[in-house]
């Protein structure tokens, strides 16, 4: 990516931050699809775990500002799919590109790339021995070389944004699951990521804590963040997703707008799956 | 000779030998911790030859009896043109053995850290070295305070190996030979040394418990 493009994308992020409507975010993402490089692109990606073919010829484009929800039965490869994007899983063949650049294999470039793609895990994975504030400042200080004071100010701002600023001096075990997950989101945001990946971010939460996390994610989406979210939260998908992909047996079986997909699934597999999760 | 008489006759040199035991314990334990840290980092490194070398080190020094190792250090190293003073021989032996056990403790500590935290650190962009320094080692150290306390007591008791070489002043166990070759101290001479070991162990245990409670990671 050239310097000009970079400046351009940064400024457009700021524009998008000025409270656009959901429709606006969706349409701007659609507009860009024809003109600019996608933020994330997967081309013919295959992966095996031993004999198990977990990803089969995955092709995917996620445009800047787009929110993509990945849905599917367990074992369908949806977690593996997003974990390949910041290379927590390797791939056997195919190509993954970030803003048009191929994913580096190892070393410093890979670490740099990982810092540009935020990742939020099902089990929060906060650093247990660090305070909440330190959890958020570690990346900026160690990876971006930000001065400690600046990093702390920025971290407090982010913690305020996700609503856990008053917990800054505590350690993770003293927080509820919902609070921990919001801290994990702040930790990712502190790196100014170009995209955020969410791997079932609410699956480990008690029901009463799911919404507080989803709210933060909705705000992020409306702020123009490029997101891939593995989740079964249909209301979330309907509210903010531009697109839903349905995976089964390592393949993308169906791809559609949330309204079309949830109301009118085209394949039997998707219909069966939706029936099974609507029960709860 | 009664215990009272032993103490009045040899009290001062008993004290010196206690100091010697403490000194040897401290030196070999600190060196062992440093070596264990290096060996453990090798054992979790992404490079297979390093991992194998680290594992081999632990297997060798964990599985050789201390006395045998001391004999090797004292009698075999001179063939390699390396003749060390007796006290250094003892320190080297104790350090090698203790470092192998300390590395096993650290590995246990590392295994308590969820793989998720390491993935989170990687996804934030931290390098392998940064993950070790900021995420893995601090947590591993804090979760192995109690096993390391045990190992420190073990080190204290292992310094008795040095009674097999001539030292001046001798350490606590060597002291028993020293006393009994000069007076008829009998079991009393052992008893005084044993008090030195037991008293020190109790103190180490207490400090270890306090430290563990202070640094223990809430989960």
Coordinates of C-alpha atoms in Angstrom, one line a residue:
Chain A
X1 CA 0.0 0.0 0.0
X2 CA 1.4 3.4 -0.8
X3 CA 1.7 6.3 1.6
X4 CA -1.2 8.2 -0.1
X5 CA -3.6 5.3 0.2
X6 CA -2.7 4.9 3.9
X7 CA -3.5 8.5 4.6
X8 CA -6.7 8.2 2.7
X9 CA -7.8 5.2 4.6
X10 CA -7.0 6.8 7.9
X11 CA -9.0 9.9 7.1
X12 CA -12.0 7.9 6.0
X13 CA -11.9 6.0 9.2
X14 CA -12.3 9.3 11.0
X15 CA -15.2 10.3 8.8
X16 CA -16.9 7.0 9.5
X17 CA -16.3 7.6 13.3
X18 CA -18.7 10.5 13.2
X19 CA -21.8 8.5 14.1
X20 CA -22.9 7.2 10.7
X21 CA -26.1 5.3 10.5
X22 CA -25.9 1.5 10.0
X23 CA -27.2 1.9 6.4
X24 CA -24.4 4.4 5.7
X25 CA -21.7 2.0 7.0
X26 CA -23.2 -0.7 4.9
X27 CA -23.5 1.3 1.8
X28 CA -20.0 2.8 2.0
X29 CA -18.6 -0.7 2.4
X30 CA -20.4 -1.8 -0.6
X31 CA -19.3 1.2 -2.6
X32 CA -15.7 0.6 -1.8
X33 CA -15.9 -3.1 -2.8
X34 CA -15.6 -2.2 -6.5
X35 CA -12.9 0.4 -6.2
X36 CA -10.4 -0.3 -3.4
X37 CA -8.4 -3.3 -2.1
X38 CA -10.3 -5.4 0.4
X39 CA -9.1 -5.2 4.0
X40 CA -9.0 -8.9 4.3
X41 CA -9.0 -11.4 1.4
X42 CA -8.7 -15.2 1.4
X43 CA -8.0 -17.0 -1.9
X44 CA -8.4 -20.7 -2.3
X45 CA -7.4 -21.4 1.3
X46 CA -7.2 -25.0 2.4
X47 CA -6.2 -26.5 5.7
X48 CA -6.1 -30.0 7.2
X49 CA -5.8 -31.1 10.8
X50 CA -4.4 -34.6 10.1
X51 CA -7.0 -36.3 8.1
X52 CA -9.6 -33.7 8.8
X53 CA -10.1 -31.2 6.0
X54 CA -11.1 -28.2 8.1
X55 CA -11.0 -25.5 5.5
X56 CA -12.0 -26.3 1.9
X57 CA -11.2 -23.8 -0.8
X58 CA -12.2 -20.7 1.2
X59 CA -12.6 -17.5 -0.9
X60 CA -13.6 -14.4 1.0
X61 CA -13.4 -10.7 0.6
X62 CA -14.0 -8.3 3.5
X63 CA -14.1 -4.7 2.5
X64 CA -13.1 -1.8 4.7
X65 CA -15.7 -1.0 7.3
X66 CA -17.6 -4.1 6.6
X67 CA -19.0 -6.3 9.3
X68 CA -19.1 -10.0 8.5
X69 CA -20.7 -12.6 10.7
X70 CA -19.6 -16.2 10.4
X71 CA -22.1 -18.7 11.6
X72 CA -22.2 -22.5 11.5
X73 CA -22.4 -25.7 13.6
X74 CA -19.4 -26.5 15.9
X75 CA -16.6 -28.2 14.0
X76 CA -17.6 -26.4 10.8
X77 CA -14.2 -24.5 10.7
X78 CA -15.4 -21.1 11.5
X79 CA -13.0 -20.5 14.4
X80 CA -10.2 -22.0 12.4
X81 CA -11.1 -19.6 9.5
X82 CA -10.6 -16.4 11.6
X83 CA -7.6 -17.8 13.4
X84 CA -5.8 -18.2 10.1
X85 CA -6.3 -14.5 9.4
X86 CA -3.7 -13.5 12.0
X87 CA -1.9 -16.8 11.6
X88 CA -2.7 -18.4 14.9
X89 CA -3.3 -21.3 12.6
X90 CA -1.2 -22.0 9.5
X91 CA -2.7 -22.8 6.2
X92 CA -1.8 -25.6 3.8
X93 CA -2.4 -23.8 0.6
X94 CA -4.0 -20.7 -0.8
X95 CA -3.3 -17.1 0.1
X96 CA -4.5 -14.6 2.7
X97 CA -4.0 -10.9 2.0
X98 CA -4.3 -7.9 4.3
X99 CA -4.9 -4.7 2.4
X100 CA -3.6 -6.4 -0.7
X101 CA -0.4 -7.7 1.0
X102 CA 0.2 -11.4 1.5
X103 CA 0.5 -12.6 5.1
X104 CA 4.1 -12.9 6.1
X105 CA 5.2 -16.3 7.3
X106 CA 7.4 -15.7 10.3
X107 CA 9.3 -13.2 12.4
X108 CA 9.0 -9.5 12.8
X109 CA 6.8 -8.9 9.9
X110 CA 4.3 -11.4 11.1
X111 CA 4.3 -9.8 14.6
X112 CA 3.7 -6.4 13.1
X113 CA 0.9 -7.8 11.0
X114 CA -0.7 -9.4 14.0
X115 CA -0.7 -6.1 15.8
X116 CA -2.7 -4.6 13.0
X117 CA -5.5 -7.2 13.3
X118 CA -7.2 -7.3 16.7
X119 CA -8.4 -10.6 18.1
X120 CA -11.0 -11.2 20.8
X121 CA -11.3 -14.7 22.1
X122 CA -14.1 -16.7 23.6
X123 CA -12.2 -17.1 26.9
X124 CA -11.0 -13.4 27.1
X125 CA -7.4 -14.5 27.7
X126 CA -6.4 -11.5 29.7
X127 CA -2.9 -11.6 31.2
X128 CA -3.7 -12.9 34.7
X129 CA -0.7 -11.3 36.5
X130 CA -1.2 -7.8 35.1
X131 CA -3.7 -5.1 36.1
X132 CA -6.5 -4.2 33.7
X133 CA -4.6 -1.0 32.8
X134 CA -1.4 -3.0 32.2
X135 CA -3.2 -5.5 30.0
X136 CA -4.2 -2.6 27.7
X137 CA -0.9 -0.8 27.8
X138 CA 1.4 -3.8 27.2
X139 CA 0.9 -3.9 23.4
X140 CA 1.3 -0.1 22.8
X141 CA 4.4 0.1 25.0
X142 CA 6.2 -3.1 23.9
X143 CA 5.1 -3.3 20.3
X144 CA 4.5 0.3 19.2
X145 CA 7.2 1.7 21.5
X146 CA 4.7 4.2 22.9
X147 CA 5.8 6.2 26.1
X148 CA 4.2 4.7 29.2
X149 CA 2.3 7.9 30.1
X150 CA 0.8 8.3 26.7
X151 CA -0.1 4.6 26.6
X152 CA -1.8 4.9 30.0
X153 CA -3.8 7.9 28.9
X154 CA -5.0 6.2 25.8
X155 CA -5.8 3.0 27.7
X156 CA -7.9 4.9 30.2
X157 CA -9.8 6.5 27.3
X158 CA -10.5 3.1 25.8
X159 CA -11.4 1.6 29.2
X160 CA -13.9 4.4 29.6
X161 CA -15.2 3.8 26.2
X162 CA -16.0 0.1 27.0
X163 CA -17.2 1.1 30.5
X164 CA -14.7 -0.5 32.8
X165 CA -12.4 2.5 33.6
X166 CA -13.1 2.2 37.4
X167 CA -11.6 -1.3 37.3
X168 CA -8.3 -0.2 35.9
X169 CA -6.2 -1.1 39.0
X170 CA -7.7 -4.5 39.5
X171 CA -6.5 -7.8 38.1
X172 CA -8.6 -9.9 35.7
X173 CA -9.8 -12.4 38.2
X174 CA -11.6 -9.7 40.1
X175 CA -13.8 -8.8 37.1
X176 CA -16.9 -10.4 35.8
X177 CA -16.7 -12.2 32.5
X178 CA -18.5 -9.4 30.7
X179 CA -16.1 -6.9 32.1
X180 CA -13.1 -9.0 31.2
X181 CA -14.3 -9.4 27.6
X182 CA -14.7 -5.6 27.3
X183 CA -11.2 -5.2 28.6
X184 CA -10.0 -7.7 26.0
X185 CA -11.7 -5.5 23.3
X186 CA -10.0 -2.4 24.7
X187 CA -6.7 -4.3 24.6
X188 CA -7.1 -5.0 20.9
X189 CA -8.3 -1.5 20.2
X190 CA -5.2 0.0 21.8
X191 CA -3.2 -1.2 18.9
X192 CA -5.2 0.8 16.4
X193 CA -6.1 -2.3 14.4
X194 CA -7.2 -2.2 10.8
X195 CA -9.7 -5.0 11.5
X196 CA -11.0 -6.9 14.5
X197 CA -11.6 -10.6 14.7
X198 CA -14.1 -12.0 17.3
X199 CA -14.0 -15.7 18.0
X200 CA -17.4 -16.4 19.7
X201 CA -16.9 -13.5 22.1
X202 CA -20.1 -14.1 24.1
X203 CA -20.2 -17.9 24.2
X204 CA -18.4 -18.1 27.6
X205 CA -20.6 -15.4 29.2
X206 CA -23.5 -15.7 31.5
X207 CA -26.7 -14.6 29.8
X208 CA -27.0 -11.3 31.7
X209 CA -23.5 -10.3 30.5
X210 CA -23.9 -10.9 26.8
X211 CA -25.5 -7.7 26.0
X212 CA -22.9 -5.4 27.6
X213 CA -20.3 -7.0 25.3
X214 CA -22.5 -6.9 22.3
X215 CA -23.3 -3.2 22.9
X216 CA -19.6 -2.4 22.7
X217 CA -19.3 -4.4 19.5
X218 CA -22.3 -2.7 18.0
X219 CA -20.7 0.7 18.7
X220 CA -17.5 -0.5 17.1
X221 CA -19.3 -1.6 14.0
X222 CA -21.2 1.6 13.8
X223 CA -17.9 3.5 14.2
X224 CA -16.7 1.9 10.9
X225 CA -14.5 -0.9 12.2
X226 CA -13.9 -3.7 9.9
X227 CA -15.0 -6.8 11.7
X228 CA -15.3 -10.6 11.3
X229 CA -17.4 -12.0 14.1
X230 CA -18.0 -15.7 14.7
X231 CA -21.2 -15.7 16.7
X232 CA -24.6 -17.2 17.0
X233 CA -26.2 -14.0 18.2
X234 CA -28.7 -13.5 15.5
X235 CA -29.9 -10.1 16.8
X236 CA -26.4 -8.8 16.7
X237 CA -26.0 -10.1 13.1
X238 CA -29.3 -8.5 12.1
X239 CA -28.4 -5.2 13.6
X240 CA -24.9 -4.6 12.3
X241 CA -23.7 -7.3 9.9
X242 CA -23.4 -6.4 6.2
X243 CA -23.1 -10.0 5.3
X244 CA -23.5 -13.4 6.9
X245 CA -21.6 -16.5 5.8
X246 CA -22.8 -19.9 6.8
X247 CA -20.1 -22.6 7.1
X248 CA -20.4 -26.4 7.3
X249 CA -17.7 -29.0 7.0
X250 CA -15.0 -26.5 6.3
X251 CA -16.9 -24.9 3.4
X252 CA -18.7 -21.6 2.9
X253 CA -22.2 -23.0 2.1
X254 CA -24.2 -19.8 2.0
X255 CA -23.5 -16.1 1.9
X256 CA -26.1 -13.4 2.1
X257 CA -27.4 -10.4 3.9
X258 CA -28.5 -11.1 7.4
X259 CA -32.2 -10.5 6.6
X260 CA -32.2 -12.9 3.7
X261 CA -30.1 -15.5 5.4
X262 CA -32.1 -15.7 8.6
X263 CA -35.6 -15.3 7.1
X264 CA -35.0 -17.3 3.9
X265 CA -32.1 -19.7 4.0
X266 CA -31.4 -21.3 0.7
X267 CA -29.8 -24.6 1.7
X268 CA -31.2 -27.4 3.9
X269 CA -28.1 -27.3 6.0
X270 CA -28.6 -23.7 6.9
X271 CA -32.3 -24.2 7.5
X272 CA -31.7 -27.1 9.9
X273 CA -29.0 -25.2 11.7
X274 CA -31.1 -22.1 12.2
X275 CA -34.0 -24.3 13.4
X276 CA -31.7 -25.9 16.0
X277 CA -30.4 -22.6 17.4
X278 CA -33.7 -20.7 17.3
X279 CA -34.9 -23.1 20.0
X280 CA -33.0 -21.2 22.7
Chain B
X1 CA 30.7 -35.2 76.0
X2 CA 27.3 -33.7 76.6
X3 CA 25.6 -31.2 74.2
X4 CA 26.3 -28.3 76.6
X5 CA 29.9 -29.1 76.7
X6 CA 30.1 -29.6 72.9
X7 CA 28.5 -26.2 72.4
X8 CA 30.8 -24.5 74.9
X9 CA 33.9 -26.1 73.3
X10 CA 32.9 -25.9 69.6
X11 CA 30.2 -23.3 69.6
X12 CA 32.1 -20.8 67.6
X13 CA 33.2 -23.2 64.9
X14 CA 29.7 -24.7 64.7
X15 CA 28.5 -21.2 63.9
X16 CA 31.2 -20.8 61.2
X17 CA 30.1 -24.1 59.7
X18 CA 26.4 -23.0 59.8
X19 CA 27.5 -19.8 57.9
X20 CA 29.4 -22.0 55.4
X21 CA 26.3 -24.1 54.8
X22 CA 24.1 -21.0 54.4
X23 CA 26.7 -19.5 52.0
X24 CA 26.9 -22.6 49.9
X25 CA 23.1 -22.9 49.8
X26 CA 22.7 -19.3 48.7
X27 CA 25.4 -19.4 46.0
X28 CA 24.4 -22.7 44.5
X29 CA 20.6 -21.9 44.6
X30 CA 21.1 -18.5 42.9
X31 CA 23.3 -19.9 40.2
X32 CA 21.0 -22.8 39.7
X33 CA 18.0 -20.5 39.3
X34 CA 19.8 -18.5 36.6
X35 CA 20.9 -21.7 34.8
X36 CA 17.4 -23.1 35.1
X37 CA 15.9 -20.0 33.5
X38 CA 18.2 -20.4 30.6
X39 CA 17.6 -24.1 30.2
X40 CA 13.9 -23.7 30.5
X41 CA 13.8 -21.0 27.8
X42 CA 15.7 -23.4 25.6
X43 CA 13.2 -26.1 26.4
X44 CA 10.2 -24.0 25.2
X45 CA 12.0 -22.3 22.3
X46 CA 10.8 -22.9 18.8
X47 CA 14.1 -24.5 17.8
X48 CA 14.2 -28.2 18.1
X49 CA 18.0 -28.6 18.7
X50 CA 17.7 -26.1 21.6
X51 CA 14.8 -27.9 23.1
X52 CA 16.6 -31.2 22.9
X53 CA 19.7 -29.8 24.5
X54 CA 17.7 -28.4 27.3
X55 CA 15.8 -31.7 27.9
X56 CA 19.1 -33.6 27.8
X57 CA 20.6 -31.3 30.4
X58 CA 17.7 -31.9 32.8
X59 CA 17.7 -35.7 32.2
X60 CA 21.4 -35.9 32.9
X61 CA 21.7 -33.9 36.0
X62 CA 18.4 -34.9 37.5
X63 CA 19.2 -38.6 37.2
X64 CA 22.8 -38.8 38.5
X65 CA 23.2 -39.2 42.3
X66 CA 24.8 -36.1 43.8
X67 CA 27.7 -38.1 45.3
X68 CA 28.5 -39.7 41.9
X69 CA 28.4 -36.3 40.2
X70 CA 30.8 -34.9 42.9
X71 CA 33.2 -37.7 42.3
X72 CA 33.1 -37.0 38.6
X73 CA 33.7 -33.3 39.1
X74 CA 36.5 -33.9 41.6
X75 CA 38.3 -36.7 39.8
X76 CA 37.4 -36.4 36.2
X77 CA 37.6 -32.7 35.4
X78 CA 41.4 -32.7 36.1
X79 CA 41.7 -35.0 33.1
X80 CA 40.3 -32.1 31.1
X81 CA 43.0 -29.8 32.5
X82 CA 40.4 -28.3 34.9
X83 CA 41.3 -28.7 38.5
X84 CA 38.9 -26.8 40.8
X85 CA 39.2 -26.1 44.5
X86 CA 37.2 -28.6 46.6
X87 CA 34.6 -26.1 47.6
X88 CA 34.0 -25.0 44.0
X89 CA 33.6 -28.7 43.0
X90 CA 30.9 -29.1 45.6
X91 CA 29.2 -25.9 44.5
X92 CA 29.3 -26.9 40.9
X93 CA 27.8 -30.3 41.7
X94 CA 25.0 -28.9 43.8
X95 CA 24.3 -26.2 41.2
X96 CA 24.0 -28.7 38.4
X97 CA 21.6 -31.0 40.3
X98 CA 19.5 -28.2 41.7
X99 CA 19.2 -26.4 38.3
X100 CA 17.8 -29.5 36.7
X101 CA 15.1 -29.8 39.3
X102 CA 14.5 -26.0 39.2
X103 CA 13.9 -26.2 35.4
X104 CA 11.3 -28.9 36.0
X105 CA 9.6 -26.6 38.5
X106 CA 9.6 -23.8 36.0
X107 CA 8.2 -26.0 33.2
X108 CA 5.3 -26.9 35.6
X109 CA 4.8 -23.2 36.2
X110 CA 4.8 -22.5 32.4
X111 CA 2.2 -25.2 32.0
X112 CA -0.2 -23.4 34.3
X113 CA -0.4 -20.5 31.9
X114 CA -3.3 -21.0 29.5
X115 CA -2.3 -21.3 25.9
X116 CA -5.0 -18.6 25.3
X117 CA -2.9 -16.0 27.0
X118 CA 0.0 -16.8 24.8
X119 CA -2.2 -16.6 21.7
X120 CA -3.5 -13.2 23.0
X121 CA 0.0 -12.0 23.4
X122 CA 0.9 -13.1 19.9
X123 CA -2.2 -11.4 18.5
X124 CA -1.2 -8.2 20.2
X125 CA 2.0 -8.4 18.2
X126 CA 4.5 -9.4 20.9
X127 CA 7.6 -11.3 19.8
X128 CA 8.6 -14.7 21.2
X129 CA 11.1 -13.0 23.5
X130 CA 8.6 -10.4 24.7
X131 CA 6.0 -13.0 25.4
X132 CA 8.5 -14.9 27.5
X133 CA 9.6 -11.8 29.4
X134 CA 6.3 -10.2 30.0
X135 CA 3.8 -13.0 30.0
X136 CA 5.3 -16.4 30.5
X137 CA 8.2 -16.1 32.9
X138 CA 6.6 -13.7 35.4
X139 CA 3.6 -15.9 35.8
X140 CA 5.7 -19.1 35.8
X141 CA 7.9 -17.7 38.6
X142 CA 5.0 -16.5 40.7
X143 CA 3.2 -19.9 40.5
X144 CA 6.2 -21.9 41.6
X145 CA 7.1 -20.2 44.8
X146 CA 6.2 -23.2 46.9
X147 CA 8.0 -25.8 44.8
X148 CA 11.0 -23.5 44.7
X149 CA 10.8 -23.2 48.5
X150 CA 11.0 -26.9 48.7
X151 CA 13.9 -26.9 46.3
X152 CA 15.7 -24.3 48.4
X153 CA 15.4 -26.6 51.5
X154 CA 16.5 -29.4 49.3
X155 CA 19.6 -27.4 48.3
X156 CA 20.3 -26.7 51.9
X157 CA 20.3 -30.4 52.7
X158 CA 22.2 -31.2 49.6
X159 CA 25.1 -29.1 50.7
X160 CA 25.9 -32.0 53.1
X161 CA 27.5 -33.5 50.0
X162 CA 30.4 -31.2 50.7
X163 CA 31.2 -33.2 53.8
X164 CA 32.8 -35.6 51.3
X165 CA 35.6 -33.2 50.5
X166 CA 37.9 -31.3 52.9
X167 CA 36.8 -27.8 53.6
X168 CA 38.0 -25.2 56.0
X169 CA 35.8 -24.5 57.9
X170 CA 33.7 -27.5 57.1
X171 CA 29.9 -27.2 56.5
X172 CA 27.5 -28.5 59.1
X173 CA 27.8 -32.2 58.2
X174 CA 31.5 -32.1 57.7
X175 CA 31.5 -30.4 61.1
X176 CA 30.3 -33.6 62.7
X177 CA 33.3 -35.5 61.5
X178 CA 35.5 -32.7 62.7
X179 CA 34.1 -32.7 66.2
X180 CA 34.0 -36.5 66.5
X181 CA 37.6 -36.9 65.4
X182 CA 38.6 -34.6 68.2
X183 CA 36.2 -35.5 71.0
X184 CA 33.7 -38.2 71.8
X185 CA 30.7 -36.1 70.7
X186 CA 28.7 -39.1 69.6
X187 CA 25.1 -38.5 68.6
X188 CA 25.2 -35.1 70.2
X189 CA 27.5 -33.7 67.5
X190 CA 25.0 -34.8 64.9
X191 CA 22.1 -33.3 66.9
X192 CA 23.7 -29.8 66.9
X193 CA 24.1 -29.9 63.1
X194 CA 20.6 -31.3 62.7
X195 CA 19.3 -28.3 64.6
X196 CA 21.1 -26.0 62.2
X197 CA 19.4 -27.7 59.2
X198 CA 16.0 -28.0 60.8
X199 CA 15.9 -24.4 62.1
X200 CA 17.0 -23.0 58.7
X201 CA 14.4 -25.2 56.9
X202 CA 11.6 -23.9 59.1
X203 CA 12.5 -20.3 58.5
X204 CA 12.8 -20.9 54.7
X205 CA 9.4 -22.6 54.8
X206 CA 7.8 -19.7 56.6
X207 CA 9.2 -17.1 54.3
X208 CA 8.2 -19.2 51.2
X209 CA 4.6 -19.4 52.4
X210 CA 4.4 -15.6 53.0
X211 CA 6.0 -14.9 49.6
X212 CA 3.6 -17.3 47.9
X213 CA 0.6 -15.6 49.4
X214 CA 1.9 -12.2 48.3
X215 CA 2.7 -13.0 44.7
X216 CA 0.1 -15.7 44.0
X217 CA -1.9 -15.0 40.9
X218 CA -5.6 -14.8 41.3
X219 CA -7.4 -17.0 38.9

